[in-house]
PDB file of C-alpha atoms in Angstrom:
ATOM      1  CA  MET A   1    -109.056 -92.012 113.305  1.00  0.00           C
ATOM      2  CA  LYS A   2    -108.841 -94.914 110.590  1.00  0.00           C
ATOM      3  CA  ALA A   3    -105.941 -94.994 108.015  1.00  0.00           C
ATOM      4  CA  LEU A   4    -106.228 -92.883 104.905  1.00  0.00           C
ATOM      5  CA  ASP A   5    -107.014 -94.362 101.631  1.00  0.00           C
ATOM      6  CA  ILE A   6    -104.282 -93.646  99.902  1.00  0.00           C
ATOM      7  CA  ASP A   7    -106.318 -93.788  96.498  1.00  0.00           C
ATOM      8  CA  ALA A   8    -108.441 -91.241  97.855  1.00  0.00           C
ATOM      9  CA  VAL A   9    -105.401 -89.118  98.646  1.00  0.00           C
ATOM     10  CA  LYS A  10    -103.815 -89.643  95.235  1.00  0.00           C
ATOM     11  CA  ALA A  11    -107.283 -88.796  93.566  1.00  0.00           C
ATOM     12  CA  PHE A  12    -107.159 -85.543  95.823  1.00  0.00           C
ATOM     13  CA  VAL A  13    -103.385 -84.387  94.478  1.00  0.00           C
ATOM     14  CA  LEU A  14    -104.369 -85.435  91.198  1.00  0.00           C
ATOM     15  CA  ALA A  15    -107.520 -83.385  91.057  1.00  0.00           C
ATOM     16  CA  ALA A  16    -105.894 -80.150  92.906  1.00  0.00           C
ATOM     17  CA  ASP A  17    -102.767 -80.223  90.429  1.00  0.00           C
ATOM     18  CA  LEU A  18    -104.645 -80.625  86.946  1.00  0.00           C
ATOM     19  CA  GLN A  19    -108.181 -78.810  88.692  1.00  0.00           C
ATOM     20  CA  SER A  20    -110.329 -81.264  86.764  1.00  0.00           C
ATOM     21  CA  PHE A  21    -112.206 -84.472  88.269  1.00  0.00           C
ATOM     22  CA  THR A  22    -112.070 -85.683  84.600  1.00  0.00           C
ATOM     23  CA  ARG A  23    -108.557 -85.630  84.157  1.00  0.00           C
ATOM     24  CA  ALA A  24    -107.848 -86.977  87.503  1.00  0.00           C
ATOM     25  CA  ALA A  25    -109.980 -89.674  86.421  1.00  0.00           C
ATOM     26  CA  ASP A  26    -108.030 -90.367  83.220  1.00  0.00           C
ATOM     27  CA  VAL A  27    -104.748 -90.334  84.893  1.00  0.00           C
ATOM     28  CA  LEU A  28    -106.215 -93.239  87.264  1.00  0.00           C
ATOM     29  CA  GLY A  29    -108.142 -94.881  84.720  1.00  0.00           C
ATOM     30  CA  THR A  30    -111.223 -94.327  86.441  1.00  0.00           C
ATOM     31  CA  THR A  31    -114.539 -92.287  86.116  1.00  0.00           C
ATOM     32  CA  GLN A  32    -115.049 -89.129  87.490  1.00  0.00           C
ATOM     33  CA  SER A  33    -118.143 -90.262  89.530  1.00  0.00           C
ATOM     34  CA  ALA A  34    -115.482 -92.838  91.512  1.00  0.00           C
ATOM     35  CA  VAL A  35    -113.043 -89.936  92.015  1.00  0.00           C
ATOM     36  CA  SER A  36    -115.645 -87.771  93.493  1.00  0.00           C
ATOM     37  CA  LEU A  37    -116.788 -90.603  95.973  1.00  0.00           C
ATOM     38  CA  LYS A  38    -113.068 -90.935  96.843  1.00  0.00           C
ATOM     39  CA  LEU A  39    -112.638 -87.447  97.725  1.00  0.00           C
ATOM     40  CA  ARG A  40    -116.285 -86.806  99.513  1.00  0.00           C
ATOM     41  CA  ARG A  41    -115.130 -89.923 101.591  1.00  0.00           C
ATOM     42  CA  LEU A  42    -112.041 -88.295 102.521  1.00  0.00           C
ATOM     43  CA  GLU A  43    -113.128 -84.957 103.136  1.00  0.00           C
ATOM     44  CA  ASP A  44    -115.965 -86.949 105.587  1.00  0.00           C
ATOM     45  CA  GLN A  45    -112.943 -88.823 107.322  1.00  0.00           C
ATOM     46  CA  LEU A  46    -110.845 -85.656 107.631  1.00  0.00           C
ATOM     47  CA  GLY A  47    -114.220 -83.270 108.340  1.00  0.00           C
ATOM     48  CA  ARG A  48    -112.296 -80.182 106.180  1.00  0.00           C
ATOM     49  CA  ARG A  49    -113.582 -79.743 102.535  1.00  0.00           C
ATOM     50  CA  LEU A  50    -110.657 -79.967 100.566  1.00  0.00           C
ATOM     51  CA  LEU A  51    -111.717 -78.706  97.340  1.00  0.00           C
ATOM     52  CA  GLU A  52    -114.161 -75.990  95.750  1.00  0.00           C
ATOM     53  CA  ARG A  53    -116.178 -77.168  93.179  1.00  0.00           C
ATOM     54  CA  THR A  54    -117.715 -75.039  90.292  1.00  0.00           C
ATOM     55  CA  PRO A  55    -119.138 -75.972  87.204  1.00  0.00           C
ATOM     56  CA  ARG A  56    -115.547 -74.849  85.437  1.00  0.00           C
ATOM     57  CA  HIS A  57    -113.441 -74.967  88.022  1.00  0.00           C
ATOM     58  CA  VAL A  58    -111.556 -77.702  90.785  1.00  0.00           C
ATOM     59  CA  ARG A  59    -109.810 -75.234  93.575  1.00  0.00           C
ATOM     60  CA  LEU A  60    -108.424 -75.955  96.090  1.00  0.00           C
ATOM     61  CA  SER A  61    -110.070 -74.684  99.828  1.00  0.00           C
ATOM     62  CA  ALA A  62    -107.948 -72.885 102.522  1.00  0.00           C
ATOM     63  CA  GLU A  63    -107.905 -75.901 104.359  1.00  0.00           C
ATOM     64  CA  GLY A  64    -106.966 -78.175 101.243  1.00  0.00           C
ATOM     65  CA  GLN A  65    -104.011 -75.808 100.531  1.00  0.00           C
ATOM     66  CA  ALA A  66    -102.842 -76.720 103.879  1.00  0.00           C
ATOM     67  CA  PHE A  67    -103.433 -80.861 103.469  1.00  0.00           C
ATOM     68  CA  VAL A  68    -102.253 -80.839  99.695  1.00  0.00           C
ATOM     69  CA  GLY A  69     -98.230 -80.554 100.417  1.00  0.00           C
ATOM     70  CA  MET A  70     -98.582 -83.444 103.544  1.00  0.00           C
ATOM     71  CA  ALA A  71    -100.782 -85.219 100.807  1.00  0.00           C
ATOM     72  CA  ARG A  72     -98.183 -85.019  97.961  1.00  0.00           C
ATOM     73  CA  GLU A  73     -95.412 -86.355 100.351  1.00  0.00           C
ATOM     74  CA  LEU A  74     -97.671 -89.512 101.571  1.00  0.00           C
ATOM     75  CA  VAL A  75     -98.501 -90.348  98.039  1.00  0.00           C
ATOM     76  CA  ALA A  76     -94.558 -90.205  97.071  1.00  0.00           C
ATOM     77  CA  ALA A  77     -93.701 -92.204  99.801  1.00  0.00           C
ATOM     78  CA  HIS A  78     -96.328 -94.777  99.046  1.00  0.00           C
ATOM     79  CA  ASP A  79     -95.316 -94.750  95.486  1.00  0.00           C
ATOM     80  CA  ARG A  80     -91.457 -95.291  96.664  1.00  0.00           C
ATOM     81  CA  ALA A  81     -92.396 -98.555  99.450  1.00  0.00           C
ATOM     82  CA  VAL A  82     -94.339-100.229  96.481  1.00  0.00           C
ATOM     83  CA  ALA A  83     -91.259 -99.890  94.065  1.00  0.00           C
ATOM     84  CA  ALA A  84     -88.424-100.738  96.785  1.00  0.00           C
ATOM     85  CA  PHE A  85     -88.225-104.246  94.955  1.00  0.00           C
ATOM     86  CA  GLU A  86     -88.422-103.060  91.117  1.00  0.00           C
ATOM     87  CA  VAL A  87     -85.270-104.287  89.846  1.00  0.00           C
ATOM     88  CA  GLU A  88     -85.798-102.496  86.193  1.00  0.00           C
ATOM     89  CA  ARG A  89     -85.162 -99.004  86.103  1.00  0.00           C
ATOM     90  CA  ARG A  90     -86.950 -97.909  82.802  1.00  0.00           C
ATOM     91  CA  ARG A  91     -85.365 -95.025  81.241  1.00  0.00           C
ATOM     92  CA  LEU A  92     -87.975 -92.651  78.759  1.00  0.00           C
ATOM     93  CA  ALA A  93     -86.410 -90.520  76.175  1.00  0.00           C
ATOM     94  CA  ILE A  94     -89.179 -87.680  75.342  1.00  0.00           C
ATOM     95  CA  GLY A  95     -89.294 -84.936  73.140  1.00  0.00           C
ATOM     96  CA  ILE A  96     -91.492 -82.171  73.387  1.00  0.00           C
ATOM     97  CA  SER A  97     -91.821 -78.546  71.209  1.00  0.00           C
ATOM     98  CA  HIS A  98     -90.615 -75.538  72.858  1.00  0.00           C
ATOM     99  CA  LEU A  99     -93.670 -73.702  71.733  1.00  0.00           C
ATOM    100  CA  LEU A 100     -95.546 -76.016  74.411  1.00  0.00           C
ATOM    101  CA  VAL A 101     -93.176 -75.434  77.037  1.00  0.00           C
ATOM    102  CA  GLY A 102     -93.530 -72.865  79.987  1.00  0.00           C
ATOM    103  CA  GLY A 103     -93.471 -72.120  83.734  1.00  0.00           C
ATOM    104  CA  GLU A 104     -95.574 -75.008  84.681  1.00  0.00           C
ATOM    105  CA  LEU A 105     -92.558 -77.213  83.883  1.00  0.00           C
ATOM    106  CA  PRO A 106     -91.450 -78.125  87.223  1.00  0.00           C
ATOM    107  CA  SER A 107     -95.004 -78.899  88.528  1.00  0.00           C
ATOM    108  CA  LEU A 108     -95.252 -81.146  85.037  1.00  0.00           C
ATOM    109  CA  LEU A 109     -91.834 -83.370  85.765  1.00  0.00           C
ATOM    110  CA  ARG A 110     -92.889 -83.612  89.466  1.00  0.00           C
ATOM    111  CA  ARG A 111     -96.141 -85.632  88.240  1.00  0.00           C
ATOM    112  CA  MET A 112     -94.003 -87.571  86.503  1.00  0.00           C
ATOM    113  CA  ARG A 113     -91.994 -88.406  89.307  1.00  0.00           C
ATOM    114  CA  ASP A 114     -94.833 -88.897  91.372  1.00  0.00           C
ATOM    115  CA  HIS A 115     -96.464 -91.102  89.052  1.00  0.00           C
ATOM    116  CA  ASP A 116     -93.511 -93.805  88.300  1.00  0.00           C
ATOM    117  CA  PRO A 117     -90.735 -92.660  90.977  1.00  0.00           C
ATOM    118  CA  GLY A 118     -88.714 -95.781  89.288  1.00  0.00           C
ATOM    119  CA  LEU A 119     -88.798 -93.836  85.829  1.00  0.00           C
ATOM    120  CA  LEU A 120     -85.502 -92.334  84.762  1.00  0.00           C
ATOM    121  CA  VAL A 121     -86.948 -89.366  82.229  1.00  0.00           C
ATOM    122  CA  GLU A 122     -84.841 -87.787  79.947  1.00  0.00           C
ATOM    123  CA  MET A 123     -86.527 -84.593  78.388  1.00  0.00           C
ATOM    124  CA  ARG A 124     -85.443 -82.524  75.157  1.00  0.00           C
ATOM    125  CA  VAL A 125     -87.257 -79.035  74.644  1.00  0.00           C
ATOM    126  CA  ALA A 126     -86.404 -78.260  71.094  1.00  0.00           C
ATOM    127  CA  GLY A 127     -88.191 -77.455  67.580  1.00  0.00           C
ATOM    128  CA  THR A 128     -90.600 -80.023  65.882  1.00  0.00           C
ATOM    129  CA  ARG A 129     -88.108 -80.554  62.725  1.00  0.00           C
ATOM    130  CA  GLU A 130     -85.235 -81.851  65.305  1.00  0.00           C
ATOM    131  CA  LEU A 131     -87.476 -83.864  67.496  1.00  0.00           C
ATOM    132  CA  MET A 132     -89.124 -85.697  64.799  1.00  0.00           C
ATOM    133  CA  GLN A 133     -85.672 -86.246  63.306  1.00  0.00           C
ATOM    134  CA  ALA A 134     -84.114 -87.276  66.480  1.00  0.00           C
ATOM    135  CA  TYR A 135     -87.500 -89.733  66.789  1.00  0.00           C
ATOM    136  CA  GLU A 136     -86.943 -91.323  63.294  1.00  0.00           C
ATOM    137  CA  GLN A 137     -83.144 -92.079  64.268  1.00  0.00           C
ATOM    138  CA  GLY A 138     -84.352 -93.888  67.437  1.00  0.00           C
ATOM    139  CA  GLU A 139     -82.639 -91.013  69.928  1.00  0.00           C
ATOM    140  CA  LEU A 140     -86.483 -90.455  71.648  1.00  0.00           C
ATOM    141  CA  ASP A 141     -89.121 -92.748  72.621  1.00  0.00           C
ATOM    142  CA  ALA A 142     -91.732 -90.058  72.457  1.00  0.00           C
ATOM    143  CA  VAL A 143     -92.452 -86.717  70.573  1.00  0.00           C
ATOM    144  CA  LEU A 144     -95.024 -84.135  71.605  1.00  0.00           C
ATOM    145  CA  ALA A 145     -95.512 -81.715  69.108  1.00  0.00           C
ATOM    146  CA  LEU A 146     -97.580 -79.455  66.880  1.00  0.00           C
ATOM    147  CA  ARG A 147     -98.630 -81.653  63.937  1.00  0.00           C
ATOM    148  CA  PRO A 148     -95.975 -81.364  61.526  1.00  0.00           C
ATOM    149  CA  GLU A 149     -96.988 -80.115  57.625  1.00  0.00           C
ATOM    150  CA  GLY A 150     -97.640 -83.488  55.292  1.00  0.00           C
ATOM    151  CA  ARG A 151     -97.284 -85.914  58.413  1.00  0.00           C
ATOM    152  CA  LYS A 152    -100.628 -88.171  59.022  1.00  0.00           C
ATOM    153  CA  GLN A 153     -98.814 -90.623  61.654  1.00  0.00           C
ATOM    154  CA  GLY A 154     -99.094 -89.958  64.990  1.00  0.00           C
ATOM    155  CA  ARG A 155    -101.942 -89.710  67.558  1.00  0.00           C
ATOM    156  CA  ALA A 156    -104.218 -86.352  68.091  1.00  0.00           C
ATOM    157  CA  ALA A 157    -103.444 -85.634  72.183  1.00  0.00           C
ATOM    158  CA  PHE A 158    -105.064 -82.621  72.719  1.00  0.00           C
ATOM    159  CA  VAL A 159    -105.638 -79.290  70.708  1.00  0.00           C
ATOM    160  CA  GLU A 160    -103.533 -75.961  71.748  1.00  0.00           C
ATOM    161  CA  THR A 161    -104.797 -72.640  72.173  1.00  0.00           C
ATOM    162  CA  PHE A 162    -102.744 -69.332  71.184  1.00  0.00           C
ATOM    163  CA  SER A 163    -103.025 -65.724  71.905  1.00  0.00           C
ATOM    164  CA  TRP A 164    -101.069 -62.296  71.883  1.00  0.00           C
ATOM    165  CA  PHE A 165     -99.540 -61.507  74.856  1.00  0.00           C
ATOM    166  CA  ALA A 166     -97.592 -58.256  75.586  1.00  0.00           C
ATOM    167  CA  ALA A 167     -96.003 -56.961  78.760  1.00  0.00           C
ATOM    168  CA  VAL A 168     -98.544 -55.794  81.437  1.00  0.00           C
ATOM    169  CA  GLY A 169     -99.430 -51.715  80.650  1.00  0.00           C
ATOM    170  CA  TRP A 170     -97.960 -52.413  77.293  1.00  0.00           C
ATOM    171  CA  GLU A 171     -99.327 -49.901  74.211  1.00  0.00           C
ATOM    172  CA  PRO A 172     -99.015 -49.485  70.891  1.00  0.00           C
ATOM    173  CA  HIS A 173     -97.131 -46.557  69.214  1.00  0.00           C
ATOM    174  CA  ALA A 174     -99.730 -45.023  67.088  1.00  0.00           C
ATOM    175  CA  GLY A 175     -99.371 -45.258  63.344  1.00  0.00           C
ATOM    176  CA  GLN A 176     -96.481 -47.873  63.462  1.00  0.00           C
ATOM    177  CA  PRO A 177     -96.854 -51.634  62.763  1.00  0.00           C
ATOM    178  CA  LEU A 178     -97.189 -54.085  65.431  1.00  0.00           C
ATOM    179  CA  PRO A 179     -94.022 -55.247  66.828  1.00  0.00           C
ATOM    180  CA  LEU A 180     -93.553 -59.246  66.748  1.00  0.00           C
ATOM    181  CA  ALA A 181     -91.428 -61.078  68.640  1.00  0.00           C
ATOM    182  CA  THR A 182     -90.859 -64.845  66.174  1.00  0.00           C
ATOM    183  CA  GLN A 183     -89.193 -67.656  66.091  1.00  0.00           C
ATOM    184  CA  GLY A 184     -88.522 -66.412  62.152  1.00  0.00           C
ATOM    185  CA  GLU A 185     -89.457 -67.489  58.704  1.00  0.00           C
ATOM    186  CA  SER A 186     -89.668 -71.378  59.355  1.00  0.00           C
ATOM    187  CA  CYS A 187     -91.818 -71.113  62.139  1.00  0.00           C
ATOM    188  CA  ARG A 188     -95.772 -72.681  61.814  1.00  0.00           C
ATOM    189  CA  ILE A 189     -97.354 -70.489  64.359  1.00  0.00           C
ATOM    190  CA  ARG A 190     -95.334 -67.243  62.903  1.00  0.00           C
ATOM    191  CA  ALA A 191     -96.875 -68.145  59.618  1.00  0.00           C
ATOM    192  CA  VAL A 192    -100.651 -68.512  60.879  1.00  0.00           C
ATOM    193  CA  ALA A 193    -100.231 -65.749  63.243  1.00  0.00           C
ATOM    194  CA  THR A 194     -98.865 -63.467  60.436  1.00  0.00           C
ATOM    195  CA  ARG A 195    -101.686 -64.514  57.987  1.00  0.00           C
ATOM    196  CA  ALA A 196    -103.946 -63.803  60.378  1.00  0.00           C
ATOM    197  CA  LEU A 197    -102.753 -60.060  60.827  1.00  0.00           C
ATOM    198  CA  ASP A 198    -102.258 -59.570  56.992  1.00  0.00           C
ATOM    199  CA  LYS A 199    -106.187 -61.095  56.507  1.00  0.00           C
ATOM    200  CA  SER A 200    -107.440 -58.362  59.295  1.00  0.00           C
ATOM    201  CA  GLY A 201    -105.389 -55.692  57.729  1.00  0.00           C
ATOM    202  CA  ILE A 202    -102.711 -55.118  60.493  1.00  0.00           C
ATOM    203  CA  GLU A 203     -99.429 -54.185  59.861  1.00  0.00           C
ATOM    204  CA  TRP A 204     -96.650 -55.990  61.763  1.00  0.00           C
ATOM    205  CA  ASP A 205     -92.931 -55.820  61.820  1.00  0.00           C
ATOM    206  CA  GLU A 206     -90.808 -58.518  63.006  1.00  0.00           C
ATOM    207  CA  VAL A 207     -88.757 -56.556  65.669  1.00  0.00           C
ATOM    208  CA  PHE A 208     -86.844 -59.912  67.483  1.00  0.00           C
ATOM    209  CA  VAL A 209     -86.569 -63.456  66.700  1.00  0.00           C
ATOM    210  CA  GLY A 210     -85.964 -66.164  69.339  1.00  0.00           C
ATOM    211  CA  LYS A 211     -86.583 -69.951  69.749  1.00  0.00           C
ATOM    212  CA  GLY A 212     -88.883 -71.638  71.872  1.00  0.00           C
ATOM    213  CA  ALA A 213     -91.716 -70.292  74.349  1.00  0.00           C
ATOM    214  CA  ALA A 214     -89.246 -69.100  76.999  1.00  0.00           C
ATOM    215  CA  ILE A 215     -87.458 -66.794  74.605  1.00  0.00           C
ATOM    216  CA  LEU A 216     -90.609 -65.152  73.247  1.00  0.00           C
ATOM    217  CA  GLY A 217     -92.092 -64.783  76.513  1.00  0.00           C
ATOM    218  CA  ALA A 218     -89.120 -62.996  77.859  1.00  0.00           C
ATOM    219  CA  ALA A 219     -89.171 -60.746  74.495  1.00  0.00           C
ATOM    220  CA  ALA A 220     -93.147 -59.944  75.330  1.00  0.00           C
ATOM    221  CA  ALA A 221     -92.286 -59.305  79.155  1.00  0.00           C
ATOM    222  CA  GLY A 222     -89.634 -56.955  78.296  1.00  0.00           C
ATOM    223  CA  GLY A 223     -91.634 -54.884  76.372  1.00  0.00           C
ATOM    224  CA  LEU A 224     -89.761 -55.307  73.182  1.00  0.00           C
ATOM    225  CA  ALA A 225     -92.548 -56.755  71.454  1.00  0.00           C
ATOM    226  CA  VAL A 226     -95.833 -58.590  71.038  1.00  0.00           C
ATOM    227  CA  ALA A 227     -95.766 -62.370  70.914  1.00  0.00           C
ATOM    228  CA  ALA A 228     -98.066 -65.558  69.636  1.00  0.00           C
ATOM    229  CA  LEU A 229     -97.604 -67.917  72.680  1.00  0.00           C
ATOM    230  CA  ALA A 230     -99.690 -70.771  73.879  1.00  0.00           C
ATOM    231  CA  GLN A 231    -102.024 -69.752  76.530  1.00  0.00           C
ATOM    232  CA  ARG A 232     -99.877 -72.179  79.024  1.00  0.00           C
ATOM    233  CA  ALA A 233     -96.538 -71.123  78.442  1.00  0.00           C
ATOM    234  CA  ALA A 234     -97.444 -67.260  78.670  1.00  0.00           C
ATOM    235  CA  PRO A 235     -94.706 -65.682  81.773  1.00  0.00           C
ATOM    236  CA  SER A 236     -95.687 -64.000  84.388  1.00  0.00           C
ATOM    237  CA  GLY A 237     -95.664 -60.364  83.231  1.00  0.00           C
ATOM    238  CA  THR A 238     -97.529 -60.803  80.567  1.00  0.00           C
ATOM    239  CA  VAL A 239    -101.271 -60.070  79.591  1.00  0.00           C
ATOM    240  CA  ASP A 240    -103.287 -61.592  76.443  1.00  0.00           C
ATOM    241  CA  ILE A 241    -103.993 -58.104  74.846  1.00  0.00           C
ATOM    242  CA  GLY A 242    -105.718 -59.630  71.727  1.00  0.00           C
ATOM    243  CA  GLU A 243    -109.141 -58.654  72.658  1.00  0.00           C
ATOM    244  CA  ARG A 244    -108.295 -55.442  73.826  1.00  0.00           C
ATOM    245  CA  LEU A 245    -106.400 -54.125  70.747  1.00  0.00           C
ATOM    246  CA  SER A 246    -109.073 -56.181  67.930  1.00  0.00           C
ATOM    247  CA  LEU A 247    -106.451 -58.788  67.207  1.00  0.00           C
ATOM    248  CA  PRO A 248    -107.298 -61.687  65.168  1.00  0.00           C
ATOM    249  CA  PRO A 249    -107.966 -65.078  66.738  1.00  0.00           C
ATOM    250  CA  ILE A 250    -105.223 -67.358  66.104  1.00  0.00           C
ATOM    251  CA  PRO A 251    -106.051 -70.693  64.699  1.00  0.00           C
ATOM    252  CA  PRO A 252    -106.087 -73.547  67.495  1.00  0.00           C
ATOM    253  CA  GLN A 253    -102.759 -76.447  66.447  1.00  0.00           C
ATOM    254  CA  ASP A 254    -103.276 -80.151  67.286  1.00  0.00           C
ATOM    255  CA  VAL A 255    -100.719 -81.481  69.441  1.00  0.00           C
ATOM    256  CA  MET A 256     -99.775 -84.700  68.139  1.00  0.00           C
ATOM    257  CA  LEU A 257     -98.208 -87.558  70.427  1.00  0.00           C
ATOM    258  CA  TYR A 258     -95.579 -89.769  68.257  1.00  0.00           C
ATOM    259  CA  THR A 259     -94.210 -93.003  69.799  1.00  0.00           C
ATOM    260  CA  ALA A 260     -93.969 -96.694  68.762  1.00  0.00           C
ATOM    261  CA  LEU A 261     -93.809 -98.035  72.965  1.00  0.00           C
ATOM    262  CA  ASN A 262     -96.681-100.046  73.596  1.00  0.00           C
ATOM    263  CA  ASP A 263     -95.630-101.645  77.340  1.00  0.00           C
ATOM    264  CA  ARG A 264     -98.240-100.382  80.087  1.00  0.00           C
ATOM    265  CA  ARG A 265     -95.762 -98.451  82.292  1.00  0.00           C
ATOM    266  CA  SER A 266     -94.341 -96.331  79.212  1.00  0.00           C
ATOM    267  CA  ARG A 267     -98.316 -95.798  78.152  1.00  0.00           C
ATOM    268  CA  GLU A 268     -98.855 -94.614  81.686  1.00  0.00           C
ATOM    269  CA  ALA A 269     -96.526 -92.118  81.597  1.00  0.00           C
ATOM    270  CA  LEU A 270     -97.421 -90.499  78.777  1.00  0.00           C
ATOM    271  CA  ARG A 271    -100.680 -90.588  79.497  1.00  0.00           C
ATOM    272  CA  VAL A 272    -100.007 -88.267  82.777  1.00  0.00           C
ATOM    273  CA  LEU A 273     -97.501 -86.481  80.656  1.00  0.00           C
ATOM    274  CA  THR A 274    -100.436 -85.825  77.809  1.00  0.00           C
ATOM    275  CA  LEU A 275    -103.235 -84.785  80.740  1.00  0.00           C
ATOM    276  CA  ALA A 276    -100.667 -82.433  82.683  1.00  0.00           C
ATOM    277  CA  LEU A 277    -100.153 -80.723  79.241  1.00  0.00           C
ATOM    278  CA  ARG A 278    -103.520 -79.962  78.441  1.00  0.00           C
TER     279      ARG A 278
END
């Protein structure tokens, strides 16, 4: 068998992780058709079907599941070899809104490491106000956060969807207000979520206050309350109850990227980060 094409293996790993040929192409700076062609040639060479393709999803096949771990190791080893003689170790300080980070953080960090093993990532997860203050003071190189009120700078990275999450099997108590877990009155998502409930004539009661999706998700998973969470940040043990309880939809929110960095290495790392968060 001929040596494997490392670019094709990298395309496979990205398509598997991002579950999308389009997103993999964006990370690689190429086209969807080019990624598809690389993967088809890789599958032909191995004599195995690695990915199951449908109009909406890209998923690992059973053989792809067996191969993906070794593929990641191959890509990582290749990238380490390429970077062996690089003397400059780049530091990148990134802030991410704590409403956007959930259980996918380990895979997100792995993608950044695999993309640039020589990159020293300093990551801060906090509220938007704290992150923007740190950015303006030069403590952070880039920030990904929900669009702050009144701020026009920055670039729209993607749109985040939110919904209502509660513990599996959770049921509301008849005649009582909907119990909510929120970040408190200063939280923008709390404002849009409670406004939607008020317009729908649904009574609610704030029974738990915490900071960040992880804390609110824990309150929801523990059966304490219902939390308005980003779909991605909802923890295991919770389900979307919005449709079942006829709760109003929560308006989607723009996620903005704030950065003044222009060098290629930083731009590529931030592109991988934003694509991984989509």
